[in-house]
Amino acid sequence: MTLSYEETERLAIQRMELNRRIKAVLIERLGLDMSLDHLTDDQSLFGRGLGLDSIDALELVVGVEDMFNVSIYDGDMEVFGSVNKLADYIIDQLGGVPVL
Amino acid sequence: MRTVLSADEIRQLLPHRWPFLLLDRVIELDPGKAATGIKNVSVNEPYFQGHFPHEYIMPGVLIVEALAQLTAIVYCQGVLSEIAATSTSSQLETPVGPLVGKFDAKEPDVSDIQISSLVGYLVAIKAMKFKRPAVPGDQLVLKSRILSTFGILSQVSVTAHIRSEIAAEGVLIVSQRPANEGA
């Protein structure tokens, strides 16, 4: 399947928007004292990255469910690796980039 | 008032004892999901001695504790009904659920299970409002509903009513006891 330039651009913009929305969920749900721009797409969220813990993970599970209607299950811990991994998971579950 | 679990039955399920068993009765129960319970506040409660010498008020944190204990009942009963479900579908070689493996799944005898050893811990008090003080003579009607579970943590919506008034409401996070710490 070959995408036209316009389609590729549209998908890229949708993807960026999705990532921004995930960051907004992260910041709001976890009460992070930082702006969207300081949270990068590939920054590690747990451990040495943002230093999130398992309580934050539960918070994110609820946040993602509310915002995107996507469930995250016990075995899916790796989706919290980064904003991009979470975005990939959401796209995978929804079968496409959610149109915002 | 219906009794789903009496104080004697609650004692079988919770590890808490006097003066810290803060649940008198369970009147509604949906195992693993939700429950309603009763805590009667008496002037003889030991904490009234100091809280306060000139005005009896049940500490808000103890209302939270009562709600957490009710939540432990919801969880324990959920595990028990899971065990009952796996025993009826005996064709399953390996029963589902991480906790079930500890027990003899082929002959599950609920009386043999130290269910109180499964009770975990209060992990977070996410949001809690205390809208009305609880004083001697009040009956707290406690409600707990599991909102979402991830791993061993669950987010729980809780309320405590005194008659038609909300005394306390909020969201707790509780944990199951980690598997390696079991009895």
PDB file of C-alpha atoms in Angstrom:
ATOM      1  CA  MET A   1       0.000   0.000   0.000  1.00  0.00           C
ATOM      2  CA  THR A   2       1.434   3.327  -1.034  1.00  0.00           C
ATOM      3  CA  LEU A   3       0.210   6.435   0.686  1.00  0.00           C
ATOM      4  CA  SER A   4       0.064   9.767  -1.014  1.00  0.00           C
ATOM      5  CA  TYR A   5       2.103  12.581   0.464  1.00  0.00           C
ATOM      6  CA  GLU A   6      -1.046  14.193   1.840  1.00  0.00           C
ATOM      7  CA  GLU A   7      -2.125  10.970   3.538  1.00  0.00           C
ATOM      8  CA  THR A   8       1.299  10.466   5.071  1.00  0.00           C
ATOM      9  CA  GLU A   9       1.293  13.995   6.361  1.00  0.00           C
ATOM     10  CA  ARG A  10      -2.212  13.632   7.738  1.00  0.00           C
ATOM     11  CA  LEU A  11      -1.247  10.425   9.577  1.00  0.00           C
ATOM     12  CA  ALA A  12       1.867  12.077  10.987  1.00  0.00           C
ATOM     13  CA  ILE A  13      -0.145  15.008  12.286  1.00  0.00           C
ATOM     14  CA  GLN A  14      -2.721  12.679  13.820  1.00  0.00           C
ATOM     15  CA  ARG A  15       0.071  10.715  15.464  1.00  0.00           C
ATOM     16  CA  MET A  16       1.618  13.878  16.909  1.00  0.00           C
ATOM     17  CA  GLU A  17      -1.772  14.923  18.204  1.00  0.00           C
ATOM     18  CA  LEU A  18      -2.253  11.517  19.816  1.00  0.00           C
ATOM     19  CA  ASN A  19       1.126  11.787  21.520  1.00  0.00           C
ATOM     20  CA  ARG A  20       0.262  15.247  22.797  1.00  0.00           C
ATOM     21  CA  ARG A  21      -2.989  13.966  24.182  1.00  0.00           C
ATOM     22  CA  ILE A  22      -1.252  11.075  25.936  1.00  0.00           C
ATOM     23  CA  LYS A  23       1.185  13.547  27.471  1.00  0.00           C
ATOM     24  CA  ALA A  24      -1.722  15.664  28.640  1.00  0.00           C
ATOM     25  CA  VAL A  25      -3.278  12.601  30.292  1.00  0.00           C
ATOM     26  CA  LEU A  26       0.064  11.788  31.946  1.00  0.00           C
ATOM     27  CA  ILE A  27       0.541  15.279  33.302  1.00  0.00           C
ATOM     28  CA  GLU A  28      -3.035  15.717  34.455  1.00  0.00           C
ATOM     29  CA  ARG A  29      -3.591  12.258  35.958  1.00  0.00           C
ATOM     30  CA  LEU A  30      -0.256  12.035  37.685  1.00  0.00           C
ATOM     31  CA  GLY A  31      -0.147  15.669  38.755  1.00  0.00           C
ATOM     32  CA  LEU A  32       3.265  16.134  37.121  1.00  0.00           C
ATOM     33  CA  ASP A  33       4.769  19.546  37.518  1.00  0.00           C
ATOM     34  CA  MET A  34       6.024  19.896  33.952  1.00  0.00           C
ATOM     35  CA  SER A  35       4.852  21.178  30.589  1.00  0.00           C
ATOM     36  CA  LEU A  36       3.924  19.083  27.545  1.00  0.00           C
ATOM     37  CA  ASP A  37       7.043  20.213  25.715  1.00  0.00           C
ATOM     38  CA  HIS A  38       9.377  18.825  28.355  1.00  0.00           C
ATOM     39  CA  LEU A  39       7.965  15.350  28.064  1.00  0.00           C
ATOM     40  CA  THR A  40       9.530  13.663  25.049  1.00  0.00           C
ATOM     41  CA  ASP A  41       8.048  10.838  22.993  1.00  0.00           C
ATOM     42  CA  ASP A  42      10.714   8.308  23.897  1.00  0.00           C
ATOM     43  CA  GLN A  43      11.515   9.284  27.448  1.00  0.00           C
ATOM     44  CA  SER A  44      11.227   6.353  29.810  1.00  0.00           C
ATOM     45  CA  LEU A  45       8.239   6.849  32.109  1.00  0.00           C
ATOM     46  CA  PHE A  46       9.143   4.530  34.961  1.00  0.00           C
ATOM     47  CA  GLY A  47      12.296   3.965  36.914  1.00  0.00           C
ATOM     48  CA  ARG A  48      15.015   6.384  35.978  1.00  0.00           C
ATOM     49  CA  GLY A  49      12.899   8.198  33.375  1.00  0.00           C
ATOM     50  CA  LEU A  50      10.010  10.056  34.936  1.00  0.00           C
ATOM     51  CA  GLY A  51      10.287   7.976  38.082  1.00  0.00           C
ATOM     52  CA  LEU A  52       6.720   6.737  37.980  1.00  0.00           C
ATOM     53  CA  ASP A  53       5.660   3.793  40.159  1.00  0.00           C
ATOM     54  CA  SER A  54       3.019   1.060  40.112  1.00  0.00           C
ATOM     55  CA  ILE A  55       0.435   3.351  41.695  1.00  0.00           C
ATOM     56  CA  ASP A  56       0.955   5.765  38.795  1.00  0.00           C
ATOM     57  CA  ALA A  57       0.573   2.832  36.390  1.00  0.00           C
ATOM     58  CA  LEU A  58      -2.894   2.115  37.778  1.00  0.00           C
ATOM     59  CA  GLU A  59      -3.697   5.799  37.441  1.00  0.00           C
ATOM     60  CA  LEU A  60      -2.613   5.717  33.797  1.00  0.00           C
ATOM     61  CA  VAL A  61      -4.633   2.580  33.115  1.00  0.00           C
ATOM     62  CA  VAL A  62      -7.717   4.438  34.330  1.00  0.00           C
ATOM     63  CA  GLY A  63      -6.759   7.600  32.413  1.00  0.00           C
ATOM     64  CA  VAL A  64      -6.194   5.787  29.113  1.00  0.00           C
ATOM     65  CA  GLU A  65      -9.455   3.887  29.557  1.00  0.00           C
ATOM     66  CA  ASP A  66     -11.377   7.107  30.160  1.00  0.00           C
ATOM     67  CA  MET A  67      -9.734   9.055  27.362  1.00  0.00           C
ATOM     68  CA  PHE A  68      -9.356   6.462  24.599  1.00  0.00           C
ATOM     69  CA  ASN A  69     -11.669   3.636  25.724  1.00  0.00           C
ATOM     70  CA  VAL A  70      -8.714   1.275  25.514  1.00  0.00           C
ATOM     71  CA  SER A  71      -8.078  -1.311  28.238  1.00  0.00           C
ATOM     72  CA  ILE A  72      -4.588  -2.164  29.435  1.00  0.00           C
ATOM     73  CA  TYR A  73      -4.113  -5.551  31.102  1.00  0.00           C
ATOM     74  CA  ASP A  74      -1.720  -6.915  33.700  1.00  0.00           C
ATOM     75  CA  GLY A  75       0.685  -8.383  31.159  1.00  0.00           C
ATOM     76  CA  ASP A  76       0.960  -5.156  29.173  1.00  0.00           C
ATOM     77  CA  MET A  77       3.444  -3.420  31.462  1.00  0.00           C
ATOM     78  CA  GLU A  78       5.768  -2.632  28.547  1.00  0.00           C
ATOM     79  CA  VAL A  79       3.247  -0.162  27.091  1.00  0.00           C
ATOM     80  CA  PHE A  80       4.344   2.219  29.823  1.00  0.00           C
ATOM     81  CA  GLY A  81       7.868   2.237  28.418  1.00  0.00           C
ATOM     82  CA  SER A  82       7.357   5.613  26.755  1.00  0.00           C
ATOM     83  CA  VAL A  83       4.733   7.903  25.241  1.00  0.00           C
ATOM     84  CA  ASN A  84       5.445   6.328  21.829  1.00  0.00           C
ATOM     85  CA  LYS A  85       4.961   2.791  23.135  1.00  0.00           C
ATOM     86  CA  LEU A  86       1.669   3.801  24.729  1.00  0.00           C
ATOM     87  CA  ALA A  87       0.596   5.497  21.470  1.00  0.00           C
ATOM     88  CA  ASP A  88       1.521   2.360  19.462  1.00  0.00           C
ATOM     89  CA  TYR A  89      -0.541   0.249  21.841  1.00  0.00           C
ATOM     90  CA  ILE A  90      -3.572   2.540  21.574  1.00  0.00           C
ATOM     91  CA  ILE A  91      -3.352   2.578  17.753  1.00  0.00           C
ATOM     92  CA  ASP A  92      -2.997  -1.202  17.745  1.00  0.00           C
ATOM     93  CA  GLN A  93      -6.032  -1.673  19.988  1.00  0.00           C
ATOM     94  CA  LEU A  94      -8.199   0.797  18.060  1.00  0.00           C
ATOM     95  CA  GLY A  95      -7.032  -0.414  14.664  1.00  0.00           C
ATOM     96  CA  GLY A  96      -5.823   3.038  13.677  1.00  0.00           C
ATOM     97  CA  VAL A  97      -4.889   6.462  14.946  1.00  0.00           C
ATOM     98  CA  PRO A  98      -7.879   7.789  16.901  1.00  0.00           C
ATOM     99  CA  VAL A  99      -9.258  10.841  15.143  1.00  0.00           C
ATOM    100  CA  LEU A 100      -9.296  13.601  17.696  1.00  0.00           C
TER     101      LEU A 100
ATOM    102  CA  MET B   1     -31.956  -5.038  57.760  1.00  0.00           C
ATOM    103  CA  ARG B   2     -30.496  -7.982  55.883  1.00  0.00           C
ATOM    104  CA  THR B   3     -27.285  -9.493  57.112  1.00  0.00           C
ATOM    105  CA  VAL B   4     -25.017 -10.869  54.428  1.00  0.00           C
ATOM    106  CA  LEU B   5     -22.084 -11.272  56.810  1.00  0.00           C
ATOM    107  CA  SER B   6     -22.340 -11.034  60.590  1.00  0.00           C
ATOM    108  CA  ALA B   7     -19.563  -9.711  62.807  1.00  0.00           C
ATOM    109  CA  ASP B   8     -18.581 -13.318  63.560  1.00  0.00           C
ATOM    110  CA  GLU B   9     -18.259 -14.050  59.849  1.00  0.00           C
ATOM    111  CA  ILE B  10     -16.342 -10.822  59.238  1.00  0.00           C
ATOM    112  CA  ARG B  11     -13.859 -11.941  61.901  1.00  0.00           C
ATOM    113  CA  GLN B  12     -13.171 -15.061  59.819  1.00  0.00           C
ATOM    114  CA  LEU B  13     -12.309 -12.925  56.804  1.00  0.00           C
ATOM    115  CA  LEU B  14     -10.341 -10.013  58.237  1.00  0.00           C
ATOM    116  CA  PRO B  15      -7.138 -10.201  60.281  1.00  0.00           C
ATOM    117  CA  HIS B  16      -8.158  -7.091  62.261  1.00  0.00           C
ATOM    118  CA  ARG B  17      -9.184  -7.363  65.924  1.00  0.00           C
ATOM    119  CA  TRP B  18     -10.234  -5.063  68.737  1.00  0.00           C
ATOM    120  CA  PRO B  19      -9.797  -2.148  68.894  1.00  0.00           C
ATOM    121  CA  PHE B  20      -9.252  -1.993  65.170  1.00  0.00           C
ATOM    122  CA  LEU B  21     -11.986  -4.094  63.632  1.00  0.00           C
ATOM    123  CA  LEU B  22     -14.151  -1.282  62.297  1.00  0.00           C
ATOM    124  CA  LEU B  23     -16.845  -3.199  60.462  1.00  0.00           C
ATOM    125  CA  ASP B  24     -19.913  -4.535  62.293  1.00  0.00           C
ATOM    126  CA  ARG B  25     -21.937  -6.054  59.479  1.00  0.00           C
ATOM    127  CA  VAL B  26     -22.070  -6.485  55.706  1.00  0.00           C
ATOM    128  CA  ILE B  27     -25.541  -5.950  54.248  1.00  0.00           C
ATOM    129  CA  GLU B  28     -24.855  -6.118  50.504  1.00  0.00           C
ATOM    130  CA  LEU B  29     -22.123  -7.980  48.688  1.00  0.00           C
ATOM    131  CA  ASP B  30     -21.128  -8.481  45.082  1.00  0.00           C
ATOM    132  CA  PRO B  31     -17.915 -10.520  45.462  1.00  0.00           C
ATOM    133  CA  GLY B  32     -14.911  -8.927  43.821  1.00  0.00           C
ATOM    134  CA  LYS B  33     -16.936  -5.858  42.831  1.00  0.00           C
ATOM    135  CA  ALA B  34     -18.800  -4.000  45.575  1.00  0.00           C
ATOM    136  CA  ALA B  35     -20.253  -4.141  49.065  1.00  0.00           C
ATOM    137  CA  THR B  36     -22.239  -2.193  51.632  1.00  0.00           C
ATOM    138  CA  GLY B  37     -21.419  -2.452  55.321  1.00  0.00           C
ATOM    139  CA  ILE B  38     -22.331  -1.004  58.693  1.00  0.00           C
ATOM    140  CA  LYS B  39     -20.173   0.570  61.369  1.00  0.00           C
ATOM    141  CA  ASN B  40     -22.006   1.618  64.506  1.00  0.00           C
ATOM    142  CA  VAL B  41     -20.263   4.349  66.449  1.00  0.00           C
ATOM    143  CA  SER B  42     -20.523   3.943  70.225  1.00  0.00           C
ATOM    144  CA  VAL B  43     -19.417   6.289  72.959  1.00  0.00           C
ATOM    145  CA  ASN B  44     -17.276   3.428  74.281  1.00  0.00           C
ATOM    146  CA  GLU B  45     -14.938   3.513  71.266  1.00  0.00           C
ATOM    147  CA  PRO B  46     -11.411   3.713  72.692  1.00  0.00           C
ATOM    148  CA  TYR B  47     -10.365   6.622  70.461  1.00  0.00           C
ATOM    149  CA  PHE B  48     -12.935   8.942  71.992  1.00  0.00           C
ATOM    150  CA  GLN B  49     -10.768   9.104  75.068  1.00  0.00           C
ATOM    151  CA  GLY B  50      -8.383  11.386  73.239  1.00  0.00           C
ATOM    152  CA  HIS B  51     -10.338  12.528  70.163  1.00  0.00           C
ATOM    153  CA  PHE B  52     -11.351  14.746  71.791  1.00  0.00           C
ATOM    154  CA  PRO B  53     -11.509  14.998  75.590  1.00  0.00           C
ATOM    155  CA  HIS B  54     -14.199  17.665  75.262  1.00  0.00           C
ATOM    156  CA  GLU B  55     -15.876  16.634  72.024  1.00  0.00           C
ATOM    157  CA  TYR B  56     -16.409  13.113  70.711  1.00  0.00           C
ATOM    158  CA  ILE B  57     -15.578  12.903  66.997  1.00  0.00           C
ATOM    159  CA  MET B  58     -14.643   9.699  65.200  1.00  0.00           C
ATOM    160  CA  PRO B  59     -11.310  10.376  63.459  1.00  0.00           C
ATOM    161  CA  GLY B  60     -11.780  10.686  59.699  1.00  0.00           C
ATOM    162  CA  VAL B  61      -8.844   8.366  59.083  1.00  0.00           C
ATOM    163  CA  LEU B  62     -10.704   5.653  60.965  1.00  0.00           C
ATOM    164  CA  ILE B  63     -13.681   6.081  58.633  1.00  0.00           C
ATOM    165  CA  VAL B  64     -11.155   5.545  55.820  1.00  0.00           C
ATOM    166  CA  GLU B  65      -9.904   2.448  57.653  1.00  0.00           C
ATOM    167  CA  ALA B  66     -13.467   1.116  57.988  1.00  0.00           C
ATOM    168  CA  LEU B  67     -13.949   1.646  54.240  1.00  0.00           C
ATOM    169  CA  ALA B  68     -10.648  -0.107  53.521  1.00  0.00           C
ATOM    170  CA  GLN B  69     -11.722  -3.061  55.696  1.00  0.00           C
ATOM    171  CA  LEU B  70     -14.989  -3.312  53.764  1.00  0.00           C
ATOM    172  CA  THR B  71     -12.930  -3.264  50.568  1.00  0.00           C
ATOM    173  CA  ALA B  72     -10.864  -6.176  51.922  1.00  0.00           C
ATOM    174  CA  ILE B  73     -14.133  -8.107  52.352  1.00  0.00           C
ATOM    175  CA  VAL B  74     -15.041  -7.392  48.721  1.00  0.00           C
ATOM    176  CA  TYR B  75     -11.662  -8.715  47.643  1.00  0.00           C
ATOM    177  CA  CYS B  76     -11.641 -11.814  49.878  1.00  0.00           C
ATOM    178  CA  GLN B  77     -15.129 -12.781  48.805  1.00  0.00           C
ATOM    179  CA  GLY B  78     -14.049 -12.309  45.197  1.00  0.00           C
ATOM    180  CA  VAL B  79     -11.187 -14.777  45.724  1.00  0.00           C
ATOM    181  CA  LEU B  80     -13.508 -17.235  47.457  1.00  0.00           C
ATOM    182  CA  SER B  81     -16.053 -17.128  44.646  1.00  0.00           C
ATOM    183  CA  GLU B  82     -13.224 -17.582  42.124  1.00  0.00           C
ATOM    184  CA  ILE B  83     -12.129 -20.700  43.992  1.00  0.00           C
ATOM    185  CA  ALA B  84     -15.711 -21.955  44.027  1.00  0.00           C
ATOM    186  CA  ALA B  85     -15.963 -21.311  40.267  1.00  0.00           C
ATOM    187  CA  THR B  86     -12.759 -23.231  39.477  1.00  0.00           C
ATOM    188  CA  SER B  87     -13.826 -26.171  41.618  1.00  0.00           C
ATOM    189  CA  THR B  88     -17.026 -26.587  39.595  1.00  0.00           C
ATOM    190  CA  SER B  89     -15.152 -26.459  36.304  1.00  0.00           C
ATOM    191  CA  SER B  90     -12.857 -29.260  37.407  1.00  0.00           C
ATOM    192  CA  GLN B  91     -11.637 -30.031  33.888  1.00  0.00           C
ATOM    193  CA  LEU B  92      -9.264 -27.090  34.227  1.00  0.00           C
ATOM    194  CA  GLU B  93      -5.869 -28.538  35.087  1.00  0.00           C
ATOM    195  CA  THR B  94      -4.440 -25.202  36.124  1.00  0.00           C
ATOM    196  CA  PRO B  95      -6.944 -22.937  37.835  1.00  0.00           C
ATOM    197  CA  VAL B  96      -7.027 -19.315  36.817  1.00  0.00           C
ATOM    198  CA  GLY B  97      -5.807 -16.582  39.118  1.00  0.00           C
ATOM    199  CA  PRO B  98      -2.432 -16.314  40.797  1.00  0.00           C
ATOM    200  CA  LEU B  99      -3.749 -16.903  44.314  1.00  0.00           C
ATOM    201  CA  VAL B 100      -5.615 -20.100  43.598  1.00  0.00           C
ATOM    202  CA  GLY B 101      -2.474 -22.091  42.948  1.00  0.00           C
ATOM    203  CA  LYS B 102      -1.622 -22.028  46.644  1.00  0.00           C
ATOM    204  CA  PHE B 103      -4.617 -24.113  47.517  1.00  0.00           C
ATOM    205  CA  ASP B 104      -5.542 -27.634  46.670  1.00  0.00           C
ATOM    206  CA  ALA B 105      -7.683 -26.734  43.701  1.00  0.00           C
ATOM    207  CA  LYS B 106      -9.166 -30.220  43.313  1.00  0.00           C
ATOM    208  CA  GLU B 107     -10.624 -30.286  46.802  1.00  0.00           C
ATOM    209  CA  PRO B 108     -11.160 -26.652  47.660  1.00  0.00           C
ATOM    210  CA  ASP B 109     -12.444 -26.503  51.201  1.00  0.00           C
ATOM    211  CA  VAL B 110     -13.123 -22.894  52.039  1.00  0.00           C
ATOM    212  CA  SER B 111     -12.816 -23.589  55.758  1.00  0.00           C
ATOM    213  CA  ASP B 112      -9.199 -24.688  55.267  1.00  0.00           C
ATOM    214  CA  ILE B 113      -8.196 -21.438  53.634  1.00  0.00           C
ATOM    215  CA  GLN B 114      -6.685 -18.770  55.817  1.00  0.00           C
ATOM    216  CA  ILE B 115      -8.511 -16.157  53.820  1.00  0.00           C
ATOM    217  CA  SER B 116      -7.560 -13.366  56.190  1.00  0.00           C
ATOM    218  CA  SER B 117      -3.935 -13.915  55.195  1.00  0.00           C
ATOM    219  CA  LEU B 118      -4.808 -12.679  51.700  1.00  0.00           C
ATOM    220  CA  VAL B 119      -5.778  -9.192  52.870  1.00  0.00           C
ATOM    221  CA  GLY B 120      -3.330  -6.658  51.496  1.00  0.00           C
ATOM    222  CA  TYR B 121      -2.623  -3.058  52.319  1.00  0.00           C
ATOM    223  CA  LEU B 122      -3.980   0.417  51.879  1.00  0.00           C
ATOM    224  CA  VAL B 123      -1.738   1.960  49.233  1.00  0.00           C
ATOM    225  CA  ALA B 124      -3.107   5.435  48.570  1.00  0.00           C
ATOM    226  CA  ILE B 125      -5.823   7.775  49.732  1.00  0.00           C
ATOM    227  CA  LYS B 126      -6.337   9.517  46.418  1.00  0.00           C
ATOM    228  CA  ALA B 127      -9.063  11.905  47.349  1.00  0.00           C
ATOM    229  CA  MET B 128     -11.167  12.049  50.449  1.00  0.00           C
ATOM    230  CA  LYS B 129     -13.699  14.545  51.686  1.00  0.00           C
ATOM    231  CA  PHE B 130     -15.146  14.552  55.161  1.00  0.00           C
ATOM    232  CA  LYS B 131     -18.443  16.370  54.973  1.00  0.00           C
ATOM    233  CA  ARG B 132     -19.930  15.663  58.357  1.00  0.00           C
ATOM    234  CA  PRO B 133     -18.380  14.449  61.616  1.00  0.00           C
ATOM    235  CA  ALA B 134     -19.317  11.003  62.935  1.00  0.00           C
ATOM    236  CA  VAL B 135     -20.258  11.093  66.622  1.00  0.00           C
ATOM    237  CA  PRO B 136     -21.469   8.544  69.190  1.00  0.00           C
ATOM    238  CA  GLY B 137     -24.859   7.112  68.171  1.00  0.00           C
ATOM    239  CA  ASP B 138     -24.242   7.509  64.453  1.00  0.00           C
ATOM    240  CA  GLN B 139     -24.472   4.567  62.110  1.00  0.00           C
ATOM    241  CA  LEU B 140     -22.053   4.720  59.223  1.00  0.00           C
ATOM    242  CA  VAL B 141     -23.354   3.033  56.080  1.00  0.00           C
ATOM    243  CA  LEU B 142     -20.188   2.220  54.178  1.00  0.00           C
ATOM    244  CA  LYS B 143     -20.033   1.556  50.452  1.00  0.00           C
ATOM    245  CA  SER B 144     -17.086   0.293  48.449  1.00  0.00           C
ATOM    246  CA  ARG B 145     -16.936  -0.330  44.705  1.00  0.00           C
ATOM    247  CA  ILE B 146     -13.897  -1.526  42.773  1.00  0.00           C
ATOM    248  CA  LEU B 147     -13.345   0.807  39.821  1.00  0.00           C
ATOM    249  CA  SER B 148     -10.313  -0.631  38.114  1.00  0.00           C
ATOM    250  CA  THR B 149      -7.593  -3.196  38.776  1.00  0.00           C
ATOM    251  CA  PHE B 150      -4.086  -3.372  37.352  1.00  0.00           C
ATOM    252  CA  GLY B 151      -1.651  -5.938  38.669  1.00  0.00           C
ATOM    253  CA  ILE B 152      -2.203  -6.235  42.407  1.00  0.00           C
ATOM    254  CA  LEU B 153      -3.523  -2.678  42.774  1.00  0.00           C
ATOM    255  CA  SER B 154      -7.157  -1.642  42.647  1.00  0.00           C
ATOM    256  CA  GLN B 155      -8.745   1.757  42.617  1.00  0.00           C
ATOM    257  CA  VAL B 156     -11.861   1.844  44.764  1.00  0.00           C
ATOM    258  CA  SER B 157     -14.697   4.353  45.046  1.00  0.00           C
ATOM    259  CA  VAL B 158     -15.864   4.648  48.661  1.00  0.00           C
ATOM    260  CA  THR B 159     -18.582   6.521  50.544  1.00  0.00           C
ATOM    261  CA  ALA B 160     -19.762   6.629  54.151  1.00  0.00           C
ATOM    262  CA  HIS B 161     -23.298   7.832  54.803  1.00  0.00           C
ATOM    263  CA  ILE B 162     -24.926   8.812  58.073  1.00  0.00           C
ATOM    264  CA  ARG B 163     -28.647   8.558  57.341  1.00  0.00           C
ATOM    265  CA  SER B 164     -29.050  10.386  54.031  1.00  0.00           C
ATOM    266  CA  GLU B 165     -25.996  12.573  54.509  1.00  0.00           C
ATOM    267  CA  ILE B 166     -22.566  11.843  53.089  1.00  0.00           C
ATOM    268  CA  ALA B 167     -20.074  11.751  55.957  1.00  0.00           C
ATOM    269  CA  ALA B 168     -17.068  10.865  53.819  1.00  0.00           C
ATOM    270  CA  GLU B 169     -16.415  10.067  50.175  1.00  0.00           C
ATOM    271  CA  GLY B 170     -13.388   9.520  48.029  1.00  0.00           C
ATOM    272  CA  VAL B 171     -11.146   7.152  46.128  1.00  0.00           C
ATOM    273  CA  LEU B 172      -8.701   4.687  47.666  1.00  0.00           C
ATOM    274  CA  ILE B 173      -6.065   2.445  46.139  1.00  0.00           C
ATOM    275  CA  VAL B 174      -5.584  -0.913  47.838  1.00  0.00           C
ATOM    276  CA  SER B 175      -3.224  -3.788  47.116  1.00  0.00           C
ATOM    277  CA  GLN B 176      -3.627  -7.509  47.246  1.00  0.00           C
ATOM    278  CA  ARG B 177      -0.982  -9.158  49.340  1.00  0.00           C
ATOM    279  CA  PRO B 178       1.979  -9.838  47.038  1.00  0.00           C
ATOM    280  CA  ALA B 179       2.071 -13.551  46.182  1.00  0.00           C
ATOM    281  CA  ASN B 180       5.469 -14.183  47.803  1.00  0.00           C
ATOM    282  CA  GLU B 181       4.249 -12.821  51.120  1.00  0.00           C
ATOM    283  CA  GLY B 182       1.276 -15.150  51.390  1.00  0.00           C
ATOM    284  CA  ALA B 183       0.642 -17.408  54.362  1.00  0.00           C
TER     285      ALA B 183
END
